[in-house]
XYZ file of C-alpha atoms in Angstrom:
724
model
C -21.205 3.270 -24.502
C -21.661 1.995 -27.913
C -20.533 -1.637 -29.405
C -18.515 -0.645 -32.110
C -15.667 -1.011 -29.908
C -16.150 -4.560 -29.177
C -17.356 -5.123 -32.465
C -14.197 -3.992 -33.683
C -12.083 -6.055 -31.373
C -13.892 -9.056 -33.154
C -13.388 -7.857 -36.368
C -9.997 -7.575 -35.994
C -10.007 -3.504 -36.967
C -8.522 -0.591 -35.676
C -4.981 -0.926 -37.202
C -1.609 0.372 -35.664
C -1.648 3.010 -38.532
C -4.794 4.521 -37.877
C -4.304 4.560 -34.071
C -0.541 6.405 -34.768
C -2.642 8.857 -36.653
C -4.904 9.537 -33.683
C -2.784 9.390 -30.990
C -1.761 13.239 -31.526
C -5.410 14.197 -31.444
C -6.977 17.438 -29.563
C -7.261 17.317 -25.809
C -10.099 15.452 -24.403
C -12.828 17.849 -22.879
C -15.680 15.254 -22.490
C -15.505 12.303 -19.632
C -17.426 10.237 -21.926
C -14.085 9.982 -24.319
C -11.831 9.019 -21.190
C -11.093 5.624 -20.158
C -9.217 5.155 -16.738
C -7.636 1.483 -16.534
C -5.441 -0.218 -13.922
C -2.967 -2.724 -14.948
C -2.581 -5.028 -12.219
C -0.642 -8.449 -11.809
C 2.086 -9.823 -9.951
C 5.737 -8.989 -10.529
C 7.031 -10.224 -13.971
C 3.622 -10.332 -15.400
C 4.420 -8.469 -18.454
C 2.343 -5.436 -17.477
C 5.259 -2.379 -18.103
C 5.983 -4.288 -21.391
C 2.387 -4.699 -22.406
C 2.097 -1.001 -21.883
C 4.906 -0.139 -24.046
C 3.674 -1.730 -26.658
C 0.482 -0.225 -26.309
C 1.981 3.069 -26.659
C 4.073 2.053 -29.838
C 0.869 0.448 -31.263
C -1.012 4.279 -30.794
C 2.212 6.241 -32.102
C 2.778 7.359 -28.758
C 5.954 5.794 -29.148
C 8.556 5.235 -31.897
C 10.296 2.232 -30.412
C 9.951 -0.318 -27.183
C 11.835 0.445 -24.646
C 13.622 -2.114 -22.425
C 13.288 -3.235 -18.490
C 16.746 -4.545 -18.383
C 18.156 -1.376 -20.135
C 16.046 1.083 -17.855
C 14.382 2.666 -20.945
C 10.972 1.684 -20.510
C 8.231 4.910 -20.037
C 6.719 3.834 -16.846
C 9.889 2.807 -14.998
C 11.995 5.856 -14.466
C 12.472 6.057 -10.999
C 16.069 5.206 -10.299
C 15.266 2.619 -7.828
C 12.793 0.856 -10.439
C 16.301 0.737 -12.664
C 18.240 -0.625 -9.965
C 15.513 -3.361 -9.078
C 14.186 -3.736 -12.442
C 10.424 -3.997 -11.423
C 8.156 -1.202 -11.039
C 7.981 0.457 -7.448
C 5.543 3.539 -8.320
C 2.533 4.107 -10.168
C 3.009 5.714 -13.820
C 0.461 7.147 -15.986
C 0.462 6.353 -19.589
C -1.833 7.795 -21.851
C -2.711 6.884 -25.243
C -5.262 7.609 -27.846
C -7.273 5.381 -30.182
C -9.550 7.125 -32.483
C -11.174 9.894 -30.526
C -11.115 7.736 -27.132
C -7.996 8.747 -24.491
C -6.982 5.608 -22.406
C -4.964 6.290 -19.483
C -3.277 3.280 -18.354
C -2.167 3.283 -14.975
C 0.944 0.860 -14.518
C 1.145 -0.521 -11.141
C 3.953 -2.194 -9.284
C 3.118 -5.849 -8.672
C 5.509 -6.308 -5.717
C 3.550 -6.908 -2.318
C 5.690 -4.259 -0.689
C 4.221 -1.472 -3.177
C 0.534 -2.215 -2.609
C -0.074 1.185 -1.499
C 0.979 2.476 -4.876
C -1.415 -0.189 -6.386
C -4.446 0.888 -4.464
C -3.816 4.151 -5.441
C -4.028 3.306 -8.906
C -7.045 1.427 -8.164
C -8.570 4.475 -6.834
C -7.630 6.691 -9.900
C -9.094 3.935 -12.129
C -12.507 3.032 -13.500
C -11.320 -0.387 -14.247
C -9.033 -2.873 -13.820
C -7.059 -5.056 -16.436
C -5.512 -8.238 -14.683
C -2.221 -8.996 -16.658
C -1.302 -12.798 -16.201
C 1.503 -14.332 -17.649
C 1.194 -17.672 -20.192
C 4.332 -18.803 -18.158
C 4.060 -18.096 -14.425
C 0.394 -18.425 -14.268
C -1.979 -17.242 -11.417
C -0.404 -16.872 -7.809
C -2.483 -16.252 -4.412
C -1.714 -12.481 -4.377
C -3.406 -11.899 -7.401
C -6.277 -13.950 -6.643
C -6.297 -11.905 -3.364
C -6.265 -8.678 -5.189
C -8.971 -9.946 -7.263
C -11.172 -10.599 -4.529
C -10.376 -6.898 -3.440
C -11.453 -5.568 -6.757
C -14.613 -7.724 -6.497
C -15.574 -6.192 -2.740
C -15.369 -2.526 -4.200
C -17.256 -3.634 -7.673
C -14.611 -2.913 -9.962
C -15.501 -3.835 -13.731
C -12.261 -6.310 -14.822
C -10.765 -8.231 -17.724
C -7.729 -10.630 -17.822
C -4.934 -10.397 -20.721
C -2.900 -13.535 -20.579
C 0.561 -12.133 -21.611
C 3.581 -13.350 -23.101
C 1.856 -16.121 -25.427
C 4.997 -16.033 -27.617
C 7.214 -17.340 -24.779
C 8.607 -20.976 -25.496
C 7.335 -22.041 -22.100
C 3.916 -20.649 -22.506
C 0.850 -22.565 -21.837
C -2.067 -20.591 -22.883
C -4.710 -23.499 -21.793
C -3.324 -24.264 -18.489
C -3.398 -20.402 -17.729
C -6.849 -19.952 -18.879
C -8.064 -22.484 -16.966
C -5.961 -21.439 -14.194
C -7.655 -18.293 -14.319
C -11.197 -19.928 -14.447
C -10.416 -21.567 -11.619
C -9.247 -19.004 -9.159
C -11.694 -15.910 -10.611
C -14.934 -17.774 -11.541
C -16.920 -18.794 -14.204
C -17.622 -15.574 -15.692
C -14.286 -15.217 -16.911
C -14.286 -16.165 -20.785
C -11.813 -15.352 -23.598
C -13.170 -13.404 -26.529
C -10.655 -15.112 -28.850
C -8.696 -17.939 -29.252
C -4.872 -18.520 -30.574
C -4.303 -19.432 -33.804
C -0.821 -21.419 -33.963
C 1.341 -21.939 -37.074
C 4.217 -24.121 -36.887
C 4.031 -24.226 -33.343
C 4.134 -20.314 -32.652
C 0.774 -18.320 -31.863
C 0.821 -15.880 -35.039
C -2.832 -14.404 -34.251
C -6.189 -14.590 -32.567
C -9.572 -16.140 -33.824
C -12.887 -14.028 -32.589
C -15.398 -16.297 -31.352
C -17.809 -14.379 -31.943
C -16.944 -13.216 -35.536
C -14.951 -16.291 -36.398
C -12.545 -13.762 -38.194
C -8.800 -14.408 -37.544
C -6.415 -11.270 -37.020
C -2.681 -11.784 -37.471
C 0.550 -10.008 -37.240
C 4.107 -9.926 -38.532
C 6.952 -9.444 -36.172
C 6.774 -5.725 -36.564
C 4.571 -4.367 -33.770
C 2.966 -1.622 -35.923
C 2.427 -3.754 -39.069
C -0.878 -5.815 -39.114
C -1.830 -8.272 -42.000
C -5.720 -7.634 -41.467
C -8.233 -10.188 -40.746
C -9.216 -13.163 -42.507
C -12.250 -15.528 -42.238
C -11.339 -18.683 -40.151
C -10.918 -21.954 -41.789
C -13.352 -24.687 -41.433
C -10.563 -26.428 -39.026
C -10.262 -23.688 -37.010
C -13.862 -23.080 -36.350
C -14.432 -26.396 -35.424
C -11.474 -26.474 -32.934
C -13.003 -23.024 -31.655
C -16.561 -23.964 -31.495
C -16.558 -25.585 -27.874
C -15.325 -21.942 -26.616
C -17.828 -19.945 -28.800
C -20.730 -21.699 -27.307
C -19.474 -21.501 -23.723
C -18.555 -17.352 -24.630
C -22.365 -16.571 -26.240
C -23.772 -18.718 -23.021
C -21.903 -16.582 -20.481
C -22.914 -13.281 -22.245
C -26.936 -14.507 -22.662
C -26.729 -15.502 -18.861
C -26.063 -11.630 -17.936
C -28.271 -10.246 -20.721
C -31.533 -8.384 -19.170
C -33.395 -9.945 -22.664
C -34.775 -12.922 -20.679
C -35.991 -14.055 -24.035
C -32.294 -14.404 -25.394
C -31.811 -17.958 -23.493
C -34.918 -19.735 -25.057
C -34.113 -17.932 -28.362
C -30.516 -19.454 -28.706
C -31.323 -22.920 -27.259
C -34.420 -22.787 -30.128
C -31.740 -22.580 -32.724
C -32.145 -18.330 -33.418
C -28.758 -17.084 -34.773
C -28.288 -14.373 -31.890
C -27.389 -11.017 -33.781
C -23.609 -9.810 -33.199
C -24.976 -6.202 -32.206
C -27.016 -7.541 -29.573
C -24.284 -9.905 -28.043
C -21.721 -7.175 -28.344
C -24.529 -5.035 -26.482
C -25.050 -7.389 -23.891
C -21.064 -7.803 -23.380
C -20.448 -4.333 -22.943
C -23.186 -3.686 -20.655
C -22.230 -7.170 -18.301
C -18.642 -5.908 -18.515
C -19.096 -2.306 -17.153
C -21.113 -3.459 -14.276
C -18.808 -5.712 -13.387
C -20.255 -9.290 -13.594
C -18.435 -10.598 -16.814
C -14.960 -10.801 -17.292
C -13.454 -10.887 -20.862
C -9.794 -12.613 -21.766
C -7.619 -11.800 -24.251
C -4.009 -13.159 -25.384
C -1.406 -10.739 -26.171
C 2.513 -10.900 -27.325
C 3.867 -7.406 -26.725
C 6.990 -8.242 -28.628
C 5.254 -9.655 -31.674
C 1.816 -7.462 -31.504
C -0.324 -10.118 -31.232
C -3.885 -9.404 -29.654
C -2.729 -5.374 -28.975
C -5.602 -4.136 -31.784
C -8.354 -6.361 -29.820
C -6.928 -5.226 -26.718
C -7.350 -1.827 -27.456
C -10.789 -1.911 -28.862
C -11.651 -3.842 -25.867
C -10.168 -1.073 -23.837
C -12.050 1.654 -25.272
C -15.533 -0.141 -26.308
C -16.238 -2.317 -22.980
C -14.735 -0.557 -20.254
C -16.820 1.806 -18.370
C -16.551 5.664 -19.056
C -15.853 7.640 -15.605
C -19.779 8.999 -15.828
C -20.673 5.221 -15.094
C -18.710 4.633 -12.028
C -19.807 5.997 -8.653
C -17.464 8.581 -7.146
C -15.732 8.532 -3.524
C -17.635 9.949 -0.599
C -17.130 13.892 -0.480
C -17.800 16.127 2.987
C -17.040 19.550 4.018
C -13.657 20.293 5.998
C -15.976 19.166 9.428
C -16.749 15.779 7.965
C -20.256 16.429 7.103
C -21.704 14.693 3.885
C -21.752 16.980 0.818
C -24.769 16.445 -1.690
C -24.241 13.972 -4.597
C -20.963 14.895 -7.038
C -21.417 14.038 -10.366
C -18.776 13.378 -12.986
C -19.361 16.821 -14.659
C -16.936 19.046 -16.116
C -19.152 22.051 -15.356
C -19.816 20.934 -11.542
C -17.453 22.261 -8.481
C -14.034 21.095 -8.401
C -13.218 18.018 -7.106
C -9.982 15.969 -7.254
C -7.683 13.776 -5.489
C -3.728 13.554 -5.458
C -3.070 10.178 -5.976
C 0.536 9.758 -5.919
C 3.459 12.630 -5.000
C 6.980 12.837 -6.046
C 9.669 15.429 -5.374
C 11.837 16.521 -8.207
C 14.794 18.524 -7.540
C 14.116 20.862 -10.238
C 9.755 20.827 -10.300
C 9.437 20.391 -6.141
C 6.584 18.137 -5.670
C 4.947 16.493 -8.380
C 1.581 15.463 -7.961
C -0.970 13.044 -10.047
C -4.012 14.122 -9.662
C -7.447 12.338 -10.592
C -10.518 15.129 -11.325
C -13.772 13.650 -10.156
C -15.853 16.632 -11.001
C -15.355 20.480 -12.294
C -12.479 21.168 -14.402
C -8.819 22.243 -12.973
C -7.562 25.172 -15.283
C -3.918 26.651 -15.188
C -3.515 29.685 -12.904
C -6.801 28.900 -10.785
C -6.486 28.833 -7.274
C -7.597 25.769 -5.405
C -8.001 24.372 -1.864
C -5.615 21.800 -0.974
C -6.743 19.648 1.986
C -5.070 16.674 3.861
C -6.851 15.048 6.633
C -6.712 11.693 8.569
C -2.950 10.511 8.419
C -1.909 11.838 11.807
C -1.031 8.432 12.805
C 1.391 8.026 9.732
C 3.166 11.482 10.566
C 1.138 13.742 8.124
C -0.708 16.340 9.940
C -3.989 17.880 8.753
C -3.316 20.860 6.876
C -5.514 23.275 4.615
C -4.092 25.632 2.263
C -4.567 27.550 -0.737
C -2.483 27.480 -3.837
C -2.306 28.892 -7.329
C -2.215 26.139 -10.396
C 1.139 27.618 -11.919
C 1.714 24.408 -13.807
C -0.764 22.106 -15.456
C 0.527 19.046 -16.916
C -0.326 16.063 -18.791
C 1.997 13.086 -17.640
C 3.538 10.466 -19.839
C 5.691 8.262 -17.443
C 8.227 11.240 -16.133
C 7.671 13.255 -19.114
C 5.374 16.333 -18.514
C 3.448 17.850 -21.544
C 1.725 21.361 -20.529
C -2.152 21.362 -20.985
C -4.574 24.342 -20.327
C -7.010 22.453 -18.515
C -7.919 18.883 -17.315
C -11.977 18.074 -17.229
C -13.984 15.626 -14.757
C -12.619 11.891 -15.297
C -9.021 12.822 -16.648
C -5.951 12.560 -14.952
C -3.080 15.188 -14.670
C -0.319 16.417 -12.900
C 0.478 19.608 -10.792
C 3.993 20.727 -10.077
C 5.613 23.177 -7.745
C 2.904 23.238 -4.925
C 3.842 23.378 -1.462
C 1.972 21.258 0.649
C 0.263 18.889 -1.363
C 0.490 15.049 -0.234
C -1.244 11.903 -1.459
C -4.657 11.656 -0.488
C -5.276 15.193 -0.178
C -8.498 17.048 -1.912
C -7.980 19.475 -4.606
C -11.341 21.739 -4.617
C -12.560 25.241 -5.090
C -11.240 27.817 -2.921
C -14.636 29.088 -1.976
C -16.332 25.576 -1.637
C -13.398 23.791 -0.122
C -14.335 19.753 0.724
C -12.640 16.603 1.312
C -12.708 13.203 -0.159
C -13.232 10.275 1.756
C -9.263 8.507 1.883
C -9.255 5.237 0.579
C -7.625 2.469 2.477
C -3.848 2.728 3.332
C -1.884 -0.260 3.672
C -0.214 -0.423 7.281
C 3.321 -0.649 7.600
C 4.834 -3.234 9.977
C 8.262 -3.719 9.170
C 10.575 -1.688 11.633
C 13.993 -0.449 10.134
C 16.322 1.370 12.357
C 18.241 4.020 10.973
C 20.892 6.584 11.878
C 23.461 9.012 10.505
C 27.009 7.609 9.390
C 28.202 10.561 11.735
C 26.726 12.718 14.432
C 27.084 15.381 11.638
C 24.493 13.567 9.436
C 21.955 13.435 11.809
C 20.635 16.593 10.825
C 20.454 16.160 7.392
C 18.567 12.720 7.810
C 15.860 14.648 9.800
C 15.363 17.378 7.073
C 15.278 14.740 4.389
C 13.272 12.203 5.850
C 10.390 14.475 6.341
C 10.554 15.198 2.415
C 10.543 11.609 1.729
C 7.822 10.667 4.326
C 5.503 13.495 2.881
C 5.145 11.592 -0.696
C 5.055 8.191 0.930
C 1.724 7.263 3.093
C 2.989 3.705 3.506
C 5.972 5.045 5.248
C 5.612 5.564 9.016
C 8.491 7.488 10.852
C 8.939 6.967 14.705
C 11.241 8.291 17.177
C 11.230 5.783 19.694
C 11.208 7.223 23.160
C 12.117 4.792 24.911
C 15.035 3.106 22.971
C 15.646 6.607 21.010
C 16.248 5.326 17.843
C 14.801 6.420 14.628
C 12.526 3.652 13.366
C 10.936 3.649 9.551
C 7.951 1.323 9.471
C 8.095 0.103 5.866
C 5.895 -2.200 3.717
C 8.982 -4.749 3.718
C 12.040 -5.198 2.433
C 12.161 -3.566 -0.978
C 9.918 -0.971 0.194
C 12.821 0.206 2.893
C 15.630 0.047 -0.135
C 13.912 2.485 -1.952
C 13.465 4.771 1.027
C 16.905 4.469 1.554
C 18.044 5.222 -2.166
C 15.828 8.147 -2.122
C 17.466 9.567 1.075
C 20.776 8.983 -0.593
C 20.044 10.464 -3.403
C 19.444 13.669 -1.499
C 23.287 13.176 -0.142
C 22.081 11.884 3.014
C 24.792 9.239 4.417
C 22.618 6.700 6.229
C 22.881 3.398 7.807
C 20.667 0.897 9.113
C 21.098 -0.727 12.959
C 19.213 -3.112 14.945
C 16.021 -2.869 15.905
C 15.895 -2.545 19.834
C 13.018 -3.971 21.172
C 11.376 -1.696 23.861
C 11.535 -3.860 27.214
C 10.691 -3.343 30.719
C 12.062 -4.349 33.963
C 10.307 -5.447 37.107
C 10.925 -7.026 40.736
C 10.489 -10.669 40.838
C 11.017 -11.015 44.637
C 10.240 -8.355 47.272
C 13.287 -6.465 49.006
C 14.002 -3.992 51.322
C 16.832 -1.295 50.874
C 18.242 1.548 52.412
C 19.411 4.791 50.175
C 22.018 6.694 51.827
C 23.237 9.844 50.371
C 25.574 11.774 52.557
C 28.258 14.225 52.021
C 29.392 16.198 54.850
C 32.868 17.578 54.138
C 32.375 21.055 54.971
C 30.895 24.026 52.767
C 27.369 22.949 50.991
C 26.849 19.189 52.500
C 23.801 16.936 51.735
C 22.568 14.416 53.946
C 19.361 12.162 53.091
C 18.447 8.843 54.430
C 15.896 6.737 53.284
C 14.153 3.070 53.701
C 12.131 1.506 51.418
C 10.284 -1.586 50.621
C 9.456 -2.755 46.908
C 7.360 -5.620 45.937
C 6.235 -6.693 42.540
C 2.603 -6.136 41.524
C 0.475 -7.612 38.765
C 1.222 -6.917 35.110
C -0.017 -3.726 34.099
C -0.792 -2.733 37.550
C 1.940 0.343 36.971
C 3.817 2.106 39.546
C 2.444 2.769 43.220
C 4.044 4.937 46.135
C 2.945 4.458 49.962
C 4.371 6.537 52.578
C 4.413 4.603 56.113
C 6.828 6.858 57.615
C 5.783 7.795 61.607
C 6.817 9.603 64.055
C 7.867 12.625 61.545
C 11.462 10.745 60.929
C 11.258 12.155 57.579
C 9.295 15.670 56.775
C 6.354 15.535 54.508
C 8.468 18.052 51.824
C 11.278 15.534 51.647
C 8.886 12.505 51.435
C 7.585 13.907 48.127
C 11.595 14.129 46.955
C 12.059 10.510 47.745
C 9.061 9.590 45.360
C 10.550 11.951 42.543
C 14.018 10.107 43.097
C 12.086 6.853 42.883
C 10.289 7.472 39.637
C 13.432 9.268 38.085
C 15.202 5.668 38.598
C 12.423 3.950 37.442
C 12.461 5.291 34.068
C 16.339 4.731 33.861
C 16.125 1.468 34.901
C 17.877 -0.735 37.802
C 19.814 -3.410 35.724
C 19.641 -3.424 31.684
C 18.655 -0.011 31.234
C 14.748 -0.675 30.666
C 11.901 1.171 32.484
C 10.809 -0.559 35.474
C 6.758 -1.244 36.090
C 4.512 -2.883 38.085
C 6.111 -2.423 41.584
C 4.717 -0.836 44.650
C 7.469 1.095 46.767
C 6.706 1.853 50.578
C 8.642 4.361 52.256
C 8.970 3.074 55.626
C 11.734 5.582 57.604
C 15.018 7.553 57.063
C 16.781 10.148 58.892
C 17.281 13.971 57.973
C 19.881 16.763 59.169
C 18.736 20.152 60.180
C 21.211 21.673 58.031
C 22.350 19.486 55.443
C 19.208 17.875 54.311
C 17.588 18.934 50.668
C 15.448 18.219 48.410
C 18.338 17.176 45.943
C 19.624 14.944 48.683
C 16.280 13.036 49.268
C 15.651 12.693 45.396
C 19.142 10.978 45.367
C 18.913 8.894 48.313
C 15.364 7.541 46.664
C 17.408 6.725 43.913
C 19.899 4.728 45.460
C 17.509 2.691 47.616
C 15.712 1.553 44.514
C 19.067 0.675 42.943
C 20.121 -1.235 46.243
C 16.963 -3.269 46.469
C 17.293 -4.441 42.657
C 20.718 -5.528 43.777
C 19.096 -7.780 46.527
C 16.242 -8.586 44.607
C 15.928 -10.616 41.223
C 15.102 -8.330 38.140
C 12.683 -10.088 35.547
C 12.894 -8.605 31.975
C 9.229 -8.289 30.287
C 8.830 -7.919 26.409
C 5.816 -6.504 24.468
C 3.584 -8.861 23.493
C 1.006 -7.925 20.316
C -2.243 -9.489 19.779
C -1.980 -10.676 16.057
C -4.417 -11.273 13.845
C -3.239 -13.352 10.182
C -5.397 -13.641 7.087
C -4.373 -16.337 4.578
C -5.821 -18.303 2.309
C -7.076 -21.957 3.814
C -4.446 -23.991 2.129
C -1.982 -22.152 4.404
C -3.184 -22.185 7.705
C -1.359 -25.515 8.396
C 2.046 -23.775 7.735
C 1.139 -20.518 9.646
C 0.224 -22.442 12.856
C 3.653 -24.473 12.408
C 5.439 -21.207 12.038
C 3.543 -19.653 14.988
C 5.040 -22.252 17.462
C 8.943 -21.354 16.574
C 7.728 -17.858 17.461
C 7.184 -18.394 20.770
C 3.161 -17.368 19.803
C 0.208 -18.702 21.323
C -2.959 -19.295 19.169
C -6.173 -17.916 20.413
C -8.603 -18.954 17.725
C -9.389 -19.214 13.964
C -12.429 -17.654 11.918
C -13.632 -18.577 8.662
C -13.908 -15.508 6.282
C -14.475 -14.779 2.622
C -15.037 -18.313 1.928
C -11.887 -19.371 1.153
C -9.783 -17.482 3.643
C -9.303 -17.740 7.493
C -8.366 -15.254 10.303
C -5.767 -17.121 12.523
C -5.615 -14.866 15.998
C -2.530 -15.361 18.295
C -0.328 -13.589 20.886
C 3.298 -13.345 19.744
C 6.185 -11.186 21.415
C 7.049 -8.057 19.283
C 10.625 -9.494 19.203
C 9.656 -12.126 16.841
C 7.424 -10.040 14.509
C 10.542 -7.925 13.384
C 10.502 -9.621 9.842
C 7.118 -11.154 9.803
C 5.869 -9.058 7.316
C 8.550 -10.462 4.991
C 8.281 -14.198 6.325
C 4.602 -14.494 6.183
C 4.827 -13.244 2.472
C 7.232 -16.127 1.623
C 5.156 -18.589 3.835
C 1.839 -17.648 1.820
C 3.227 -17.106 -1.807
C 2.096 -13.431 -1.222
C -1.324 -13.912 -0.383
C -1.091 -13.640 3.484
C -1.438 -10.422 5.615
C -1.450 -9.388 9.217
C -2.678 -6.635 11.633
C -1.346 -6.038 15.237
C -2.105 -4.238 18.242
C 0.024 -4.017 21.880
C -1.477 -6.630 24.026
C 0.613 -6.386 27.218
C 4.177 -6.972 28.721
C 5.157 -10.625 29.720
C 8.241 -12.430 31.068
C 11.130 -13.044 28.970
C 12.036 -16.493 28.766
C 15.784 -16.720 30.588
C 17.812 -17.791 27.629
C 15.979 -14.923 25.479
C 16.376 -12.337 28.343
C 20.362 -13.114 28.233
C 20.563 -12.606 24.781
C 18.429 -9.606 24.651
C 20.049 -7.425 27.469
C 22.712 -9.542 28.677
C 21.408 -9.769 32.113
């Protein structure tokens, strides 16, 4: 990495005309000429419009698109146009001189965190976009901490500084409070007539200004004495911050002694600190007027790391054994990963692939391997496929390319089995890339065809939708017989349903049924009498049973205490079969019966008319009669839940738990400013908790759950749930 890019940011170089001229340069064939940058931030922060402006500034677009009109490059999915927000990951390559920058525009809404994590997997750095109007929210702070844990280099862009309600100074202070002291601006806004018209570089003292046309730049000028004086405190803080991260231990002493530190020295130390994730520069931008775009492009190309400077994911063979170190080398073995998959009616499966090693070439045969998502309904699979169509993506637009080198991102079309998370490798030496952490979908949505004839189409197309969405889990509940889609939230569910309807499926949602259980609350004794003697093939079976409740989780016990041969041994087995069959059907509300002991104490047989079927029927009748005499208790599933929230929301979460019949079991402090609240909560109270917790914690809370046990349902809840 050289210091030229950051110096250009300071000096206001890299004009729009120059960038437009280089936008259609030759394909990149060296990893050091690639930058993979994820745009992250809350929904509405301005990521998509910033990406549009950068594309226009570099000549990749002739004009800016509009979110309202659905004409932006990155938001081409019908659901994105309908919801007017990004719901999928988009790759937007642009060229600055000889550098290719792959912008990965990620959704900001919490329902689509799976797409965001896919973008972080494909990126080598993250650009946090924070609105000068809305500021920093708790979800963005949590995402910053997540990037910090994985060592992702970061920078901050304060967007929408031209908005009438923008407050640059307040938002900068909020960023520093949320992200840390190493978040420092490289430039400060210059205002004329109450409007921000340019940026003053804190390192060089030059001012770059732009007109209302993004493509026109007025060039740099020396800052006035007043402008320099106003910016001096910020300049001193920036230089001290750079020196604090410098590996030159003499630099601080020289600076404190009054020596002027050379710009090249400061620039080099700044770039090293940014690339290593220790320093986080801040720039301000206005997408519509173009303020700050040139400085931002130079920062992306000059300070962010190349793919050569980032560690690669762990790679194993198909048996899970580690493979020797894999380097970002175009001449190395092929290793790539599918980070996003869509299905196009004409192109089939379209897979975005980040190449970590080697070079992927058109018409080559590669190995596609996917493992580790069987719990989501994605079975392990391995296949060899020919790369017939290799493309460079620009949003939904695909442009043919002959190859894709290590460090770059491409699109493959017309593959048969590839899914998100799959590894693309050499056919002769197949490997697997360690999967990234997928978020767990925790909001159930029950669906069915609008008519019985729609069920086949629903099942067929749902498989296609689930294959390209690793954050969607499809469950056919064996107890309630409902088809349940486990989603990340309401917006995610709406996208899934839109995609099904786009395939011509007539689908509707229904209430989710909580799978309850039944048990006997008191002992009971009953006789089952199944006697049909009217001539012909008659039936005769009589059995006497005693039923008693067992401890929770004990299951079912069948005890034979028949004496004197009242019922032959082979008919005793028949009674047990009948009882077990009735247990599954339920005895009151149609839910399975658990935690009871059934004791067979007697009965009668007929030498001719008794049969296996007759005693099975008698056993079932006996259990139903015992239920009529006893009191049946409904049991509901209870989950152990761990809720992670910022400390400021702990009180609100605890109060909310008390309204959900929840029982708190403890709290644990984690990560300095977060707390994990442990509780036991009935599943019926968790159906929409993914949405409600998000609203309660400003998008910063999350939870995980696991089945714990079944417990008695309170009487009033039982009446509402099952009508008993």
